Amino acid sequence: MRVFVSSEGAAIGPQILAYAEFRMFSALARYPAVQRAQVRFRHDAERKVRCSVVIDLEDGPPAKAHASGPHAGVTIDRAAEQVVRLMRRRFQPDTVGA
């Protein structure tokens, strides 16, 4: 599995991009059906940092998650939490809500 991280017009430094790669890889590594994840950052109309994640799976449509926050660190954490919930719903439905 590969995680690709990019920034579109948002001033995101290399340390934050590396943190995003680490967080997403950690959230997805336990799911062998994940082929790759693309993480993109940009600023929205309110100047918040927006993070979009597209997860390509072996079978089925891609899974998508979005989060925003006042700065990149908060946004990455929110997106990673959303990805974990999304993957649990898809691959471990018995554990959702537990």
PDB file of N, CA and C in Angstrom:
ATOM      1  N   MET A   1       0.849  -1.175   0.000  1.00  0.00           N
ATOM      2  CA  MET A   1       0.000   0.000   0.000  1.00  0.00           C
ATOM      3  C   MET A   1       0.892   1.235   0.000  1.00  0.00           C
ATOM      4  N   ARG A   2       0.460   2.213  -0.767  1.00  0.00           N
ATOM      5  CA  ARG A   2       1.175   3.482  -0.856  1.00  0.00           C
ATOM      6  C   ARG A   2       0.248   4.618  -0.431  1.00  0.00           C
ATOM      7  N   VAL A   3       0.829   5.628   0.209  1.00  0.00           N
ATOM      8  CA  VAL A   3       0.091   6.833   0.589  1.00  0.00           C
ATOM      9  C   VAL A   3       0.774   8.011  -0.095  1.00  0.00           C
ATOM     10  N   PHE A   4       0.012   8.741  -0.884  1.00  0.00           N
ATOM     11  CA  PHE A   4       0.513   9.924  -1.582  1.00  0.00           C
ATOM     12  C   PHE A   4      -0.105  11.162  -0.933  1.00  0.00           C
ATOM     13  N   VAL A   5       0.714  12.134  -0.595  1.00  0.00           N
ATOM     14  CA  VAL A   5       0.246  13.345   0.077  1.00  0.00           C
ATOM     15  C   VAL A   5       0.667  14.550  -0.753  1.00  0.00           C
ATOM     16  N   SER A   6      -0.274  15.476  -0.968  1.00  0.00           N
ATOM     17  CA  SER A   6       0.044  16.690  -1.722  1.00  0.00           C
ATOM     18  C   SER A   6      -0.720  17.875  -1.151  1.00  0.00           C
ATOM     19  N   SER A   7      -0.266  19.056  -1.528  1.00  0.00           N
ATOM     20  CA  SER A   7      -0.888  20.288  -1.077  1.00  0.00           C
ATOM     21  C   SER A   7      -1.203  21.144  -2.290  1.00  0.00           C
ATOM     22  N   GLU A   8      -2.450  21.596  -2.387  1.00  0.00           N
ATOM     23  CA  GLU A   8      -2.891  22.428  -3.498  1.00  0.00           C
ATOM     24  C   GLU A   8      -3.105  23.853  -3.009  1.00  0.00           C
ATOM     25  N   GLY A   9      -2.108  24.672  -3.144  1.00  0.00           N
ATOM     26  CA  GLY A   9      -2.244  26.071  -2.770  1.00  0.00           C
ATOM     27  C   GLY A   9      -2.175  26.344  -1.281  1.00  0.00           C
ATOM     28  N   ALA A  10      -2.169  25.328  -0.457  1.00  0.00           N
ATOM     29  CA  ALA A  10      -2.055  25.528   0.987  1.00  0.00           C
ATOM     30  C   ALA A  10      -0.575  25.443   1.361  1.00  0.00           C
ATOM     31  N   ALA A  11      -0.143  26.325   2.210  1.00  0.00           N
ATOM     32  CA  ALA A  11       1.258  26.327   2.631  1.00  0.00           C
ATOM     33  C   ALA A  11       1.446  25.253   3.701  1.00  0.00           C
ATOM     34  N   ILE A  12       1.701  24.044   3.253  1.00  0.00           N
ATOM     35  CA  ILE A  12       1.885  22.904   4.149  1.00  0.00           C
ATOM     36  C   ILE A  12       3.344  22.474   4.044  1.00  0.00           C
ATOM     37  N   GLY A  13       4.059  22.488   5.156  1.00  0.00           N
ATOM     38  CA  GLY A  13       5.477  22.150   5.160  1.00  0.00           C
ATOM     39  C   GLY A  13       5.732  20.658   5.078  1.00  0.00           C
ATOM     40  N   PRO A  14       6.982  20.287   4.807  1.00  0.00           N
ATOM     41  CA  PRO A  14       7.323  18.874   4.651  1.00  0.00           C
ATOM     42  C   PRO A  14       7.097  18.042   5.911  1.00  0.00           C
ATOM     43  N   GLN A  15       7.258  18.629   7.085  1.00  0.00           N
ATOM     44  CA  GLN A  15       7.022  17.863   8.310  1.00  0.00           C
ATOM     45  C   GLN A  15       5.545  17.511   8.466  1.00  0.00           C
ATOM     46  N   ILE A  16       4.674  18.432   8.133  1.00  0.00           N
ATOM     47  CA  ILE A  16       3.231  18.170   8.222  1.00  0.00           C
ATOM     48  C   ILE A  16       2.825  17.145   7.173  1.00  0.00           C
ATOM     49  N   LEU A  17       3.378  17.238   5.976  1.00  0.00           N
ATOM     50  CA  LEU A  17       3.072  16.249   4.939  1.00  0.00           C
ATOM     51  C   LEU A  17       3.531  14.854   5.383  1.00  0.00           C
ATOM     52  N   ALA A  18       4.692  14.766   5.999  1.00  0.00           N
ATOM     53  CA  ALA A  18       5.186  13.485   6.509  1.00  0.00           C
ATOM     54  C   ALA A  18       4.282  12.959   7.623  1.00  0.00           C
ATOM     55  N   TYR A  19       3.814  13.849   8.492  1.00  0.00           N
ATOM     56  CA  TYR A  19       2.888  13.449   9.559  1.00  0.00           C
ATOM     57  C   TYR A  19       1.597  12.897   8.956  1.00  0.00           C
ATOM     58  N   ALA A  20       1.086  13.554   7.931  1.00  0.00           N
ATOM     59  CA  ALA A  20      -0.146  13.082   7.273  1.00  0.00           C
ATOM     60  C   ALA A  20       0.073  11.700   6.670  1.00  0.00           C
ATOM     61  N   GLU A  21       1.209  11.509   6.028  1.00  0.00           N
ATOM     62  CA  GLU A  21       1.510  10.200   5.441  1.00  0.00           C
ATOM     63  C   GLU A  21       1.556   9.121   6.523  1.00  0.00           C
ATOM     64  N   PHE A  22       2.217   9.419   7.633  1.00  0.00           N
ATOM     65  CA  PHE A  22       2.312   8.476   8.747  1.00  0.00           C
ATOM     66  C   PHE A  22       0.937   8.144   9.327  1.00  0.00           C
ATOM     67  N   ARG A  23       0.132   9.171   9.590  1.00  0.00           N
ATOM     68  CA  ARG A  23      -1.188   8.944  10.199  1.00  0.00           C
ATOM     69  C   ARG A  23      -2.093   8.107   9.293  1.00  0.00           C
ATOM     70  N   MET A  24      -2.089   8.415   7.995  1.00  0.00           N
ATOM     71  CA  MET A  24      -2.950   7.660   7.073  1.00  0.00           C
ATOM     72  C   MET A  24      -2.439   6.238   6.892  1.00  0.00           C
ATOM     73  N   PHE A  25      -1.126   6.076   6.787  1.00  0.00           N
ATOM     74  CA  PHE A  25      -0.585   4.727   6.666  1.00  0.00           C
ATOM     75  C   PHE A  25      -0.943   3.907   7.906  1.00  0.00           C
ATOM     76  N   SER A  26      -0.796   4.505   9.074  1.00  0.00           N
ATOM     77  CA  SER A  26      -1.123   3.809  10.327  1.00  0.00           C
ATOM     78  C   SER A  26      -2.599   3.422  10.383  1.00  0.00           C
ATOM     79  N   ALA A  27      -3.461   4.282   9.890  1.00  0.00           N
ATOM     80  CA  ALA A  27      -4.900   4.005   9.913  1.00  0.00           C
ATOM     81  C   ALA A  27      -5.293   2.908   8.926  1.00  0.00           C
ATOM     82  N   LEU A  28      -4.538   2.768   7.843  1.00  0.00           N
ATOM     83  CA  LEU A  28      -4.933   1.859   6.763  1.00  0.00           C
ATOM     84  C   LEU A  28      -4.124   0.570   6.677  1.00  0.00           C
ATOM     85  N   ALA A  29      -3.000   0.485   7.348  1.00  0.00           N
ATOM     86  CA  ALA A  29      -2.077  -0.637   7.181  1.00  0.00           C
ATOM     87  C   ALA A  29      -2.690  -1.991   7.507  1.00  0.00           C
ATOM     88  N   ARG A  30      -3.660  -2.047   8.385  1.00  0.00           N
ATOM     89  CA  ARG A  30      -4.241  -3.338   8.782  1.00  0.00           C
ATOM     90  C   ARG A  30      -5.259  -3.885   7.782  1.00  0.00           C
ATOM     91  N   TYR A  31      -5.541  -3.134   6.739  1.00  0.00           N
ATOM     92  CA  TYR A  31      -6.541  -3.553   5.758  1.00  0.00           C
ATOM     93  C   TYR A  31      -5.866  -3.915   4.439  1.00  0.00           C
ATOM     94  N   PRO A  32      -5.674  -5.215   4.169  1.00  0.00           N
ATOM     95  CA  PRO A  32      -4.949  -5.627   2.962  1.00  0.00           C
ATOM     96  C   PRO A  32      -5.649  -5.253   1.655  1.00  0.00           C
ATOM     97  N   ALA A  33      -6.919  -4.954   1.682  1.00  0.00           N
ATOM     98  CA  ALA A  33      -7.646  -4.582   0.464  1.00  0.00           C
ATOM     99  C   ALA A  33      -7.308  -3.173  -0.005  1.00  0.00           C
ATOM    100  N   VAL A  34      -6.646  -2.391   0.843  1.00  0.00           N
ATOM    101  CA  VAL A  34      -6.278  -1.023   0.465  1.00  0.00           C
ATOM    102  C   VAL A  34      -5.056  -1.076  -0.440  1.00  0.00           C
ATOM    103  N   GLN A  35      -5.196  -0.508  -1.631  1.00  0.00           N
ATOM    104  CA  GLN A  35      -4.078  -0.464  -2.560  1.00  0.00           C
ATOM    105  C   GLN A  35      -3.283   0.827  -2.423  1.00  0.00           C
ATOM    106  N   ARG A  36      -3.992   1.947  -2.317  1.00  0.00           N
ATOM    107  CA  ARG A  36      -3.306   3.225  -2.164  1.00  0.00           C
ATOM    108  C   ARG A  36      -4.272   4.251  -1.602  1.00  0.00           C
ATOM    109  N   ALA A  37      -3.697   5.306  -1.051  1.00  0.00           N
ATOM    110  CA  ALA A  37      -4.489   6.433  -0.551  1.00  0.00           C
ATOM    111  C   ALA A  37      -3.870   7.723  -1.064  1.00  0.00           C
ATOM    112  N   GLN A  38      -4.729   8.626  -1.460  1.00  0.00           N
ATOM    113  CA  GLN A  38      -4.288   9.949  -1.904  1.00  0.00           C
ATOM    114  C   GLN A  38      -4.848  10.974  -0.926  1.00  0.00           C
ATOM    115  N   VAL A  39      -3.967  11.762  -0.358  1.00  0.00           N
ATOM    116  CA  VAL A  39      -4.338  12.772   0.630  1.00  0.00           C
ATOM    117  C   VAL A  39      -3.993  14.137   0.040  1.00  0.00           C
ATOM    118  N   ARG A  40      -4.984  15.026  -0.010  1.00  0.00           N
ATOM    119  CA  ARG A  40      -4.758  16.359  -0.583  1.00  0.00           C
ATOM    120  C   ARG A  40      -5.196  17.427   0.408  1.00  0.00           C
ATOM    121  N   PHE A  41      -4.384  18.458   0.505  1.00  0.00           N
ATOM    122  CA  PHE A  41      -4.688  19.605   1.364  1.00  0.00           C
ATOM    123  C   PHE A  41      -4.954  20.828   0.506  1.00  0.00           C
ATOM    124  N   ARG A  42      -5.862  21.673   0.987  1.00  0.00           N
ATOM    125  CA  ARG A  42      -6.105  22.980   0.378  1.00  0.00           C
ATOM    126  C   ARG A  42      -6.786  23.851   1.424  1.00  0.00           C
ATOM    127  N   HIS A  43      -6.835  25.142   1.169  1.00  0.00           N
ATOM    128  CA  HIS A  43      -7.576  26.056   2.037  1.00  0.00           C
ATOM    129  C   HIS A  43      -8.976  26.219   1.466  1.00  0.00           C
ATOM    130  N   ASP A  44      -9.984  26.250   2.332  1.00  0.00           N
ATOM    131  CA  ASP A  44     -11.354  26.472   1.864  1.00  0.00           C
ATOM    132  C   ASP A  44     -11.663  27.972   1.910  1.00  0.00           C
ATOM    133  N   ALA A  45     -12.907  28.316   1.639  1.00  0.00           N
ATOM    134  CA  ALA A  45     -13.308  29.728   1.557  1.00  0.00           C
ATOM    135  C   ALA A  45     -13.101  30.473   2.877  1.00  0.00           C
ATOM    136  N   GLU A  46     -13.179  29.770   4.009  1.00  0.00           N
ATOM    137  CA  GLU A  46     -12.987  30.406   5.321  1.00  0.00           C
ATOM    138  C   GLU A  46     -11.529  30.365   5.768  1.00  0.00           C
ATOM    139  N   ARG A  47     -10.641  29.975   4.889  1.00  0.00           N
ATOM    140  CA  ARG A  47      -9.205  29.860   5.164  1.00  0.00           C
ATOM    141  C   ARG A  47      -8.875  28.742   6.138  1.00  0.00           C
ATOM    142  N   LYS A  48      -9.792  27.811   6.317  1.00  0.00           N
ATOM    143  CA  LYS A  48      -9.482  26.617   7.081  1.00  0.00           C
ATOM    144  C   LYS A  48      -8.739  25.639   6.177  1.00  0.00           C
ATOM    145  N   VAL A  49      -7.978  24.748   6.784  1.00  0.00           N
ATOM    146  CA  VAL A  49      -7.289  23.722   6.019  1.00  0.00           C
ATOM    147  C   VAL A  49      -8.255  22.563   5.796  1.00  0.00           C
ATOM    148  N   ARG A  50      -8.409  22.169   4.552  1.00  0.00           N
ATOM    149  CA  ARG A  50      -9.300  21.060   4.187  1.00  0.00           C
ATOM    150  C   ARG A  50      -8.451  19.897   3.707  1.00  0.00           C
ATOM    151  N   CYS A  51      -8.765  18.716   4.191  1.00  0.00           N
ATOM    152  CA  CYS A  51      -8.052  17.499   3.825  1.00  0.00           C
ATOM    153  C   CYS A  51      -9.043  16.542   3.172  1.00  0.00           C
ATOM    154  N   SER A  52      -8.704  16.082   1.974  1.00  0.00           N
ATOM    155  CA  SER A  52      -9.525  15.106   1.259  1.00  0.00           C
ATOM    156  C   SER A  52      -8.709  13.827   1.100  1.00  0.00           C
ATOM    157  N   VAL A  53      -9.319  12.696   1.399  1.00  0.00           N
ATOM    158  CA  VAL A  53      -8.647  11.408   1.302  1.00  0.00           C
ATOM    159  C   VAL A  53      -9.453  10.507   0.376  1.00  0.00           C
ATOM    160  N   VAL A  54      -8.787   9.923  -0.608  1.00  0.00           N
ATOM    161  CA  VAL A  54      -9.405   8.948  -1.498  1.00  0.00           C
ATOM    162  C   VAL A  54      -8.622   7.656  -1.341  1.00  0.00           C
ATOM    163  N   ILE A  55      -9.324   6.583  -0.991  1.00  0.00           N
ATOM    164  CA  ILE A  55      -8.702   5.294  -0.722  1.00  0.00           C
ATOM    165  C   ILE A  55      -9.117   4.323  -1.817  1.00  0.00           C
ATOM    166  N   ASP A  56      -8.145   3.866  -2.603  1.00  0.00           N
ATOM    167  CA  ASP A  56      -8.410   2.891  -3.663  1.00  0.00           C
ATOM    168  C   ASP A  56      -8.324   1.491  -3.076  1.00  0.00           C
ATOM    169  N   LEU A  57      -9.368   0.708  -3.325  1.00  0.00           N
ATOM    170  CA  LEU A  57      -9.475  -0.640  -2.791  1.00  0.00           C
ATOM    171  C   LEU A  57      -9.373  -1.664  -3.924  1.00  0.00           C
ATOM    172  N   GLU A  58      -9.030  -2.899  -3.576  1.00  0.00           N
ATOM    173  CA  GLU A  58      -8.939  -3.950  -4.589  1.00  0.00           C
ATOM    174  C   GLU A  58     -10.263  -4.133  -5.314  1.00  0.00           C
ATOM    175  N   ASP A  59     -11.337  -4.197  -4.579  1.00  0.00           N
ATOM    176  CA  ASP A  59     -12.663  -4.392  -5.152  1.00  0.00           C
ATOM    177  C   ASP A  59     -13.583  -3.265  -4.705  1.00  0.00           C
ATOM    178  N   GLY A  60     -14.428  -2.834  -5.605  1.00  0.00           N
ATOM    179  CA  GLY A  60     -15.426  -1.836  -5.246  1.00  0.00           C
ATOM    180  C   GLY A  60     -14.953  -0.424  -5.484  1.00  0.00           C
ATOM    181  N   PRO A  61     -15.865   0.501  -5.234  1.00  0.00           N
ATOM    182  CA  PRO A  61     -15.544   1.919  -5.455  1.00  0.00           C
ATOM    183  C   PRO A  61     -14.569   2.433  -4.396  1.00  0.00           C
ATOM    184  N   PRO A  62     -13.891   3.533  -4.700  1.00  0.00           N
ATOM    185  CA  PRO A  62     -12.985   4.112  -3.700  1.00  0.00           C
ATOM    186  C   PRO A  62     -13.762   4.620  -2.489  1.00  0.00           C
ATOM    187  N   ALA A  63     -13.107   4.595  -1.355  1.00  0.00           N
ATOM    188  CA  ALA A  63     -13.661   5.168  -0.134  1.00  0.00           C
ATOM    189  C   ALA A  63     -13.138   6.598  -0.030  1.00  0.00           C
ATOM    190  N   LYS A  64     -13.982   7.512   0.465  1.00  0.00           N
ATOM    191  CA  LYS A  64     -13.600   8.915   0.543  1.00  0.00           C
ATOM    192  C   LYS A  64     -13.877   9.474   1.924  1.00  0.00           C
ATOM    193  N   ALA A  65     -12.966  10.330   2.369  1.00  0.00           N
ATOM    194  CA  ALA A  65     -13.130  11.005   3.653  1.00  0.00           C
ATOM    195  C   ALA A  65     -12.694  12.458   3.481  1.00  0.00           C
ATOM    196  N   HIS A  66     -13.317  13.349   4.253  1.00  0.00           N
ATOM    197  CA  HIS A  66     -12.996  14.771   4.205  1.00  0.00           C
ATOM    198  C   HIS A  66     -12.999  15.315   5.626  1.00  0.00           C
ATOM    199  N   ALA A  67     -12.103  16.246   5.883  1.00  0.00           N
ATOM    200  CA  ALA A  67     -12.075  16.913   7.187  1.00  0.00           C
ATOM    201  C   ALA A  67     -11.528  18.318   6.991  1.00  0.00           C
ATOM    202  N   SER A  68     -11.875  19.202   7.913  1.00  0.00           N
ATOM    203  CA  SER A  68     -11.310  20.549   7.891  1.00  0.00           C
ATOM    204  C   SER A  68     -11.061  20.996   9.315  1.00  0.00           C
ATOM    205  N   GLY A  69     -10.171  21.954   9.446  1.00  0.00           N
ATOM    206  CA  GLY A  69      -9.840  22.469  10.759  1.00  0.00           C
ATOM    207  C   GLY A  69      -9.049  23.754  10.652  1.00  0.00           C
ATOM    208  N   PRO A  70      -8.754  24.358  11.796  1.00  0.00           N
ATOM    209  CA  PRO A  70      -8.072  25.649  11.794  1.00  0.00           C
ATOM    210  C   PRO A  70      -6.616  25.570  11.328  1.00  0.00           C
ATOM    211  N   HIS A  71      -6.002  24.387  11.463  1.00  0.00           N
ATOM    212  CA  HIS A  71      -4.636  24.199  10.969  1.00  0.00           C
ATOM    213  C   HIS A  71      -4.438  22.740  10.579  1.00  0.00           C
ATOM    214  N   ALA A  72      -3.347  22.465   9.904  1.00  0.00           N
ATOM    215  CA  ALA A  72      -3.137  21.150   9.292  1.00  0.00           C
ATOM    216  C   ALA A  72      -3.103  20.008  10.300  1.00  0.00           C
ATOM    217  N   GLY A  73      -2.482  20.207  11.447  1.00  0.00           N
ATOM    218  CA  GLY A  73      -2.382  19.124  12.429  1.00  0.00           C
ATOM    219  C   GLY A  73      -3.741  18.615  12.886  1.00  0.00           C
ATOM    220  N   VAL A  74      -4.627  19.523  13.221  1.00  0.00           N
ATOM    221  CA  VAL A  74      -5.988  19.164  13.641  1.00  0.00           C
ATOM    222  C   VAL A  74      -6.724  18.478  12.491  1.00  0.00           C
ATOM    223  N   THR A  75      -6.555  19.003  11.302  1.00  0.00           N
ATOM    224  CA  THR A  75      -7.244  18.444  10.145  1.00  0.00           C
ATOM    225  C   THR A  75      -6.779  17.023   9.854  1.00  0.00           C
ATOM    226  N   ILE A  76      -5.495  16.764   9.951  1.00  0.00           N
ATOM    227  CA  ILE A  76      -4.962  15.415   9.730  1.00  0.00           C
ATOM    228  C   ILE A  76      -5.551  14.447  10.744  1.00  0.00           C
ATOM    229  N   ASP A  77      -5.563  14.841  12.002  1.00  0.00           N
ATOM    230  CA  ASP A  77      -6.108  13.962  13.032  1.00  0.00           C
ATOM    231  C   ASP A  77      -7.586  13.672  12.798  1.00  0.00           C
ATOM    232  N   ARG A  78      -8.356  14.684  12.430  1.00  0.00           N
ATOM    233  CA  ARG A  78      -9.782  14.475  12.145  1.00  0.00           C
ATOM    234  C   ARG A  78      -9.974  13.548  10.952  1.00  0.00           C
ATOM    235  N   ALA A  79      -9.184  13.752   9.904  1.00  0.00           N
ATOM    236  CA  ALA A  79      -9.297  12.905   8.710  1.00  0.00           C
ATOM    237  C   ALA A  79      -8.909  11.466   9.033  1.00  0.00           C
ATOM    238  N   ALA A  80      -7.859  11.273   9.817  1.00  0.00           N
ATOM    239  CA  ALA A  80      -7.433   9.919  10.187  1.00  0.00           C
ATOM    240  C   ALA A  80      -8.502   9.213  11.013  1.00  0.00           C
ATOM    241  N   GLU A  81      -9.136   9.924  11.931  1.00  0.00           N
ATOM    242  CA  GLU A  81     -10.221   9.329  12.719  1.00  0.00           C
ATOM    243  C   GLU A  81     -11.390   8.937  11.825  1.00  0.00           C
ATOM    244  N   GLN A  82     -11.700   9.785  10.871  1.00  0.00           N
ATOM    245  CA  GLN A  82     -12.789   9.472   9.944  1.00  0.00           C
ATOM    246  C   GLN A  82     -12.436   8.260   9.083  1.00  0.00           C
ATOM    247  N   VAL A  83     -11.188   8.157   8.643  1.00  0.00           N
ATOM    248  CA  VAL A  83     -10.746   7.013   7.846  1.00  0.00           C
ATOM    249  C   VAL A  83     -10.859   5.726   8.654  1.00  0.00           C
ATOM    250  N   VAL A  84     -10.467   5.759   9.912  1.00  0.00           N
ATOM    251  CA  VAL A  84     -10.576   4.572  10.768  1.00  0.00           C
ATOM    252  C   VAL A  84     -12.042   4.133  10.878  1.00  0.00           C
ATOM    253  N   ARG A  85     -12.943   5.072  11.118  1.00  0.00           N
ATOM    254  CA  ARG A  85     -14.368   4.726  11.210  1.00  0.00           C
ATOM    255  C   ARG A  85     -14.887   4.163   9.885  1.00  0.00           C
ATOM    256  N   LEU A  86     -14.484   4.769   8.799  1.00  0.00           N
ATOM    257  CA  LEU A  86     -14.906   4.321   7.472  1.00  0.00           C
ATOM    258  C   LEU A  86     -14.433   2.899   7.188  1.00  0.00           C
ATOM    259  N   MET A  87     -13.186   2.612   7.485  1.00  0.00           N
ATOM    260  CA  MET A  87     -12.633   1.272   7.238  1.00  0.00           C
ATOM    261  C   MET A  87     -13.275   0.236   8.154  1.00  0.00           C
ATOM    262  N   ARG A  88     -13.547   0.597   9.391  1.00  0.00           N
ATOM    263  CA  ARG A  88     -14.220  -0.343  10.294  1.00  0.00           C
ATOM    264  C   ARG A  88     -15.619  -0.672   9.790  1.00  0.00           C
ATOM    265  N   ARG A  89     -16.342   0.342   9.330  1.00  0.00           N
ATOM    266  CA  ARG A  89     -17.686   0.079   8.802  1.00  0.00           C
ATOM    267  C   ARG A  89     -17.628  -0.847   7.592  1.00  0.00           C
ATOM    268  N   ARG A  90     -16.624  -0.657   6.765  1.00  0.00           N
ATOM    269  CA  ARG A  90     -16.540  -1.447   5.542  1.00  0.00           C
ATOM    270  C   ARG A  90     -16.008  -2.853   5.789  1.00  0.00           C
ATOM    271  N   PHE A  91     -14.985  -2.987   6.625  1.00  0.00           N
ATOM    272  CA  PHE A  91     -14.307  -4.269   6.758  1.00  0.00           C
ATOM    273  C   PHE A  91     -14.516  -4.986   8.092  1.00  0.00           C
ATOM    274  N   GLN A  92     -15.004  -4.290   9.093  1.00  0.00           N
ATOM    275  CA  GLN A  92     -15.234  -4.911  10.397  1.00  0.00           C
ATOM    276  C   GLN A  92     -16.598  -4.461  10.932  1.00  0.00           C
ATOM    277  N   PRO A  93     -17.673  -4.733  10.228  1.00  0.00           N
ATOM    278  CA  PRO A  93     -18.977  -4.192  10.641  1.00  0.00           C
ATOM    279  C   PRO A  93     -19.421  -4.657  12.027  1.00  0.00           C
ATOM    280  N   ASP A  94     -18.924  -5.799  12.491  1.00  0.00           N
ATOM    281  CA  ASP A  94     -19.320  -6.299  13.815  1.00  0.00           C
ATOM    282  C   ASP A  94     -18.729  -5.467  14.953  1.00  0.00           C
ATOM    283  N   THR A  95     -17.642  -4.727  14.681  1.00  0.00           N
ATOM    284  CA  THR A  95     -16.984  -3.969  15.749  1.00  0.00           C
ATOM    285  C   THR A  95     -17.446  -2.520  15.807  1.00  0.00           C
ATOM    286  N   VAL A  96     -18.212  -2.069  14.843  1.00  0.00           N
ATOM    287  CA  VAL A  96     -18.678  -0.688  14.837  1.00  0.00           C
ATOM    288  C   VAL A  96     -19.609  -0.468  16.009  1.00  0.00           C
ATOM    289  N   GLY A  97     -19.325   0.559  16.786  1.00  0.00           N
ATOM    290  CA  GLY A  97     -20.144   0.873  17.956  1.00  0.00           C
ATOM    291  C   GLY A  97     -19.681   0.169  19.196  1.00  0.00           C
ATOM    292  N   ALA A  98     -18.699  -0.718  19.068  1.00  0.00           N
ATOM    293  CA  ALA A  98     -18.213  -1.458  20.239  1.00  0.00           C
ATOM    294  C   ALA A  98     -17.202  -0.655  21.011  1.00  0.00           C
TER     295      ALA A  98
END
